[in-house]
Every structure is written in C-alpha cells, then in structure tokens.
Amino acid sequence: MPEATWQKSSYCAQGNSCIHIATTPTNTIHLTESSDPAHSTLGATPHAFAALIHVLKESPTHV
C-alpha cells in the first residue's frame, strides 16, 4: 500500500480501540480498527465506502 496518513475517528473515545481511515493516491479508502494500521486493513473504493456509511447511518441499531 502506498504511504498513507491515518486519521482517527472523531467519534472515538480515549484509547486504541478506534476506527482509523486513510486515503491513498490509488483512489482507495483504507480502514483499520486499531492504532496500528500495519495490521488488518479494509480497502474500498470511494463509492463502496459511501454505500457503507449510508447503510450504517440508516441502521436502527448502532454497534
């Protein structure tokens, strides 16, 4: 993955169990759930990421 600048979610409380997001020059959005983005990451196109956010916002239950 090209060099990415990770940003922690503004909805995250103190600690490392947070969602981090980064974009890369390849037009990919990357997500990870820890403070160490070198581990498991999920990559998505901007369109797929927008669909994910839409579904999460419409969900009656927030996890």
Short mmCIF file of N, CA and C in Angstrom, two decimals:
data_model
loop_
_atom_site.label_atom_id
_atom_site.label_comp_id
_atom_site.label_asym_id
_atom_site.label_seq_id
_atom_site.Cartn_x
_atom_site.Cartn_y
_atom_site.Cartn_z
N MET A 1 0.85 -1.17 0.00
CA MET A 1 0.00 0.00 0.00
C MET A 1 0.90 1.23 0.00
N PRO A 2 0.63 2.22 -0.84
CA PRO A 2 1.41 3.46 -0.81
C PRO A 2 1.30 4.11 0.57
N GLU A 3 2.25 4.99 0.86
CA GLU A 3 2.26 5.70 2.14
C GLU A 3 0.91 6.36 2.40
N ALA A 4 0.38 6.13 3.58
CA ALA A 4 -0.93 6.69 3.94
C ALA A 4 -0.81 7.47 5.23
N THR A 5 -1.61 8.51 5.35
CA THR A 5 -1.71 9.27 6.59
C THR A 5 -3.01 8.87 7.24
N TRP A 6 -2.93 8.25 8.41
CA TRP A 6 -4.10 7.73 9.10
C TRP A 6 -4.71 8.80 9.99
N GLN A 7 -6.03 8.82 10.04
CA GLN A 7 -6.78 9.75 10.88
C GLN A 7 -7.74 8.96 11.75
N LYS A 8 -7.74 9.25 13.05
CA LYS A 8 -8.64 8.56 13.98
C LYS A 8 -10.03 9.18 13.91
N SER A 9 -11.05 8.34 14.03
CA SER A 9 -12.43 8.80 14.01
C SER A 9 -12.67 9.83 15.10
N SER A 10 -13.43 10.86 14.77
CA SER A 10 -13.78 11.88 15.77
C SER A 10 -14.79 11.35 16.78
N TYR A 11 -15.38 10.18 16.51
CA TYR A 11 -16.33 9.57 17.44
C TYR A 11 -15.64 8.65 18.45
N CYS A 12 -14.34 8.56 18.39
CA CYS A 12 -13.58 7.66 19.24
C CYS A 12 -13.31 8.29 20.61
N ALA A 13 -13.54 7.50 21.64
CA ALA A 13 -13.17 7.95 22.99
C ALA A 13 -11.67 7.72 23.17
N GLN A 14 -11.17 7.96 24.33
CA GLN A 14 -9.76 7.72 24.61
C GLN A 14 -9.44 6.24 24.46
N GLY A 15 -8.22 5.93 24.02
CA GLY A 15 -7.81 4.55 23.89
C GLY A 15 -7.46 4.19 22.47
N ASN A 16 -7.13 2.92 22.25
CA ASN A 16 -6.68 2.48 20.93
C ASN A 16 -7.73 1.71 20.15
N SER A 17 -8.87 1.40 20.74
CA SER A 17 -9.90 0.63 20.03
C SER A 17 -10.78 1.59 19.24
N CYS A 18 -10.25 2.08 18.15
CA CYS A 18 -10.92 3.09 17.35
C CYS A 18 -10.83 2.75 15.88
N ILE A 19 -11.64 3.40 15.10
CA ILE A 19 -11.57 3.28 13.64
C ILE A 19 -10.61 4.35 13.14
N HIS A 20 -9.71 3.94 12.27
CA HIS A 20 -8.77 4.85 11.62
C HIS A 20 -9.01 4.75 10.12
N ILE A 21 -8.90 5.87 9.43
CA ILE A 21 -9.16 5.92 7.99
C ILE A 21 -8.01 6.63 7.29
N ALA A 22 -7.71 6.17 6.08
CA ALA A 22 -6.69 6.81 5.27
C ALA A 22 -7.07 6.67 3.80
N THR A 23 -6.64 7.63 3.01
CA THR A 23 -6.80 7.52 1.56
C THR A 23 -5.41 7.44 0.95
N THR A 24 -5.33 6.88 -0.23
CA THR A 24 -4.05 6.78 -0.92
C THR A 24 -4.20 7.34 -2.33
N PRO A 25 -3.09 7.62 -2.98
CA PRO A 25 -3.14 8.14 -4.35
C PRO A 25 -3.81 7.18 -5.34
N THR A 26 -3.99 5.92 -4.96
CA THR A 26 -4.63 4.95 -5.85
C THR A 26 -6.15 5.05 -5.79
N ASN A 27 -6.67 6.11 -5.13
CA ASN A 27 -8.11 6.33 -5.02
C ASN A 27 -8.80 5.21 -4.23
N THR A 28 -8.13 4.77 -3.18
CA THR A 28 -8.66 3.74 -2.30
C THR A 28 -8.77 4.30 -0.89
N ILE A 29 -9.84 3.94 -0.21
CA ILE A 29 -10.04 4.32 1.19
C ILE A 29 -9.72 3.10 2.03
N HIS A 30 -8.89 3.29 3.04
CA HIS A 30 -8.48 2.18 3.91
C HIS A 30 -9.00 2.41 5.32
N LEU A 31 -9.45 1.33 5.95
CA LEU A 31 -9.96 1.38 7.33
C LEU A 31 -9.22 0.35 8.16
N THR A 32 -8.98 0.69 9.41
CA THR A 32 -8.44 -0.26 10.37
C THR A 32 -9.08 0.04 11.71
N GLU A 33 -9.07 -0.94 12.60
CA GLU A 33 -9.76 -0.75 13.88
C GLU A 33 -8.81 -0.61 15.06
N SER A 34 -7.54 -0.47 14.81
CA SER A 34 -6.61 -0.32 15.92
C SER A 34 -5.69 0.86 15.66
N SER A 35 -4.86 1.17 16.64
CA SER A 35 -3.92 2.27 16.48
C SER A 35 -2.71 1.85 15.65
N ASP A 36 -2.63 0.59 15.26
CA ASP A 36 -1.53 0.11 14.45
C ASP A 36 -2.04 -0.31 13.07
N PRO A 37 -2.08 0.62 12.12
CA PRO A 37 -2.65 0.31 10.81
C PRO A 37 -1.84 -0.67 9.97
N ALA A 38 -0.70 -1.13 10.47
CA ALA A 38 0.09 -2.12 9.73
C ALA A 38 -0.54 -3.51 9.82
N HIS A 39 -1.52 -3.69 10.69
CA HIS A 39 -2.20 -4.98 10.81
C HIS A 39 -3.36 -5.06 9.82
N SER A 40 -4.44 -5.62 10.16
CA SER A 40 -5.57 -5.83 9.24
C SER A 40 -6.19 -4.51 8.80
N THR A 41 -6.32 -4.37 7.50
CA THR A 41 -6.98 -3.19 6.95
C THR A 41 -8.02 -3.63 5.92
N LEU A 42 -9.00 -2.79 5.73
CA LEU A 42 -10.04 -3.00 4.72
C LEU A 42 -9.90 -1.88 3.70
N GLY A 43 -9.84 -2.25 2.43
CA GLY A 43 -9.75 -1.25 1.37
C GLY A 43 -11.06 -1.20 0.61
N ALA A 44 -11.46 0.00 0.21
CA ALA A 44 -12.72 0.17 -0.52
C ALA A 44 -12.59 1.33 -1.50
N THR A 45 -13.38 1.27 -2.56
CA THR A 45 -13.46 2.40 -3.46
C THR A 45 -14.27 3.50 -2.78
N PRO A 46 -14.15 4.73 -3.21
CA PRO A 46 -14.98 5.78 -2.62
C PRO A 46 -16.47 5.48 -2.71
N HIS A 47 -16.93 4.88 -3.81
CA HIS A 47 -18.34 4.53 -3.97
C HIS A 47 -18.77 3.48 -2.95
N ALA A 48 -17.95 2.44 -2.77
CA ALA A 48 -18.28 1.39 -1.80
C ALA A 48 -18.24 1.93 -0.37
N PHE A 49 -17.30 2.81 -0.08
CA PHE A 49 -17.23 3.41 1.25
C PHE A 49 -18.46 4.26 1.53
N ALA A 50 -18.89 5.03 0.54
CA ALA A 50 -20.10 5.85 0.70
C ALA A 50 -21.31 4.96 0.96
N ALA A 51 -21.39 3.82 0.27
CA ALA A 51 -22.51 2.89 0.49
C ALA A 51 -22.46 2.33 1.91
N LEU A 52 -21.27 2.00 2.40
CA LEU A 52 -21.12 1.50 3.77
C LEU A 52 -21.60 2.55 4.78
N ILE A 53 -21.17 3.78 4.62
CA ILE A 53 -21.59 4.85 5.53
C ILE A 53 -23.10 5.05 5.47
N HIS A 54 -23.67 4.99 4.28
CA HIS A 54 -25.12 5.13 4.15
C HIS A 54 -25.85 4.03 4.93
N VAL A 55 -25.41 2.79 4.78
CA VAL A 55 -26.06 1.68 5.49
C VAL A 55 -25.90 1.85 7.00
N LEU A 56 -24.73 2.25 7.44
CA LEU A 56 -24.52 2.44 8.89
C LEU A 56 -25.40 3.55 9.45
N LYS A 57 -25.56 4.62 8.70
CA LYS A 57 -26.40 5.73 9.16
C LYS A 57 -27.87 5.35 9.20
N GLU A 58 -28.30 4.48 8.29
CA GLU A 58 -29.70 4.07 8.22
C GLU A 58 -30.02 2.95 9.19
N SER A 59 -29.01 2.32 9.76
CA SER A 59 -29.21 1.19 10.66
C SER A 59 -29.90 1.64 11.94
N PRO A 60 -30.96 0.94 12.37
CA PRO A 60 -31.66 1.31 13.60
C PRO A 60 -30.84 0.99 14.86
N THR A 61 -29.83 0.17 14.72
CA THR A 61 -29.01 -0.21 15.86
C THR A 61 -27.58 0.25 15.62
N HIS A 62 -27.03 0.95 16.57
CA HIS A 62 -25.64 1.38 16.46
C HIS A 62 -24.78 0.48 17.31
N VAL A 63 -23.79 -0.10 16.70
CA VAL A 63 -22.89 -1.04 17.40
C VAL A 63 -21.75 -0.29 18.01
#
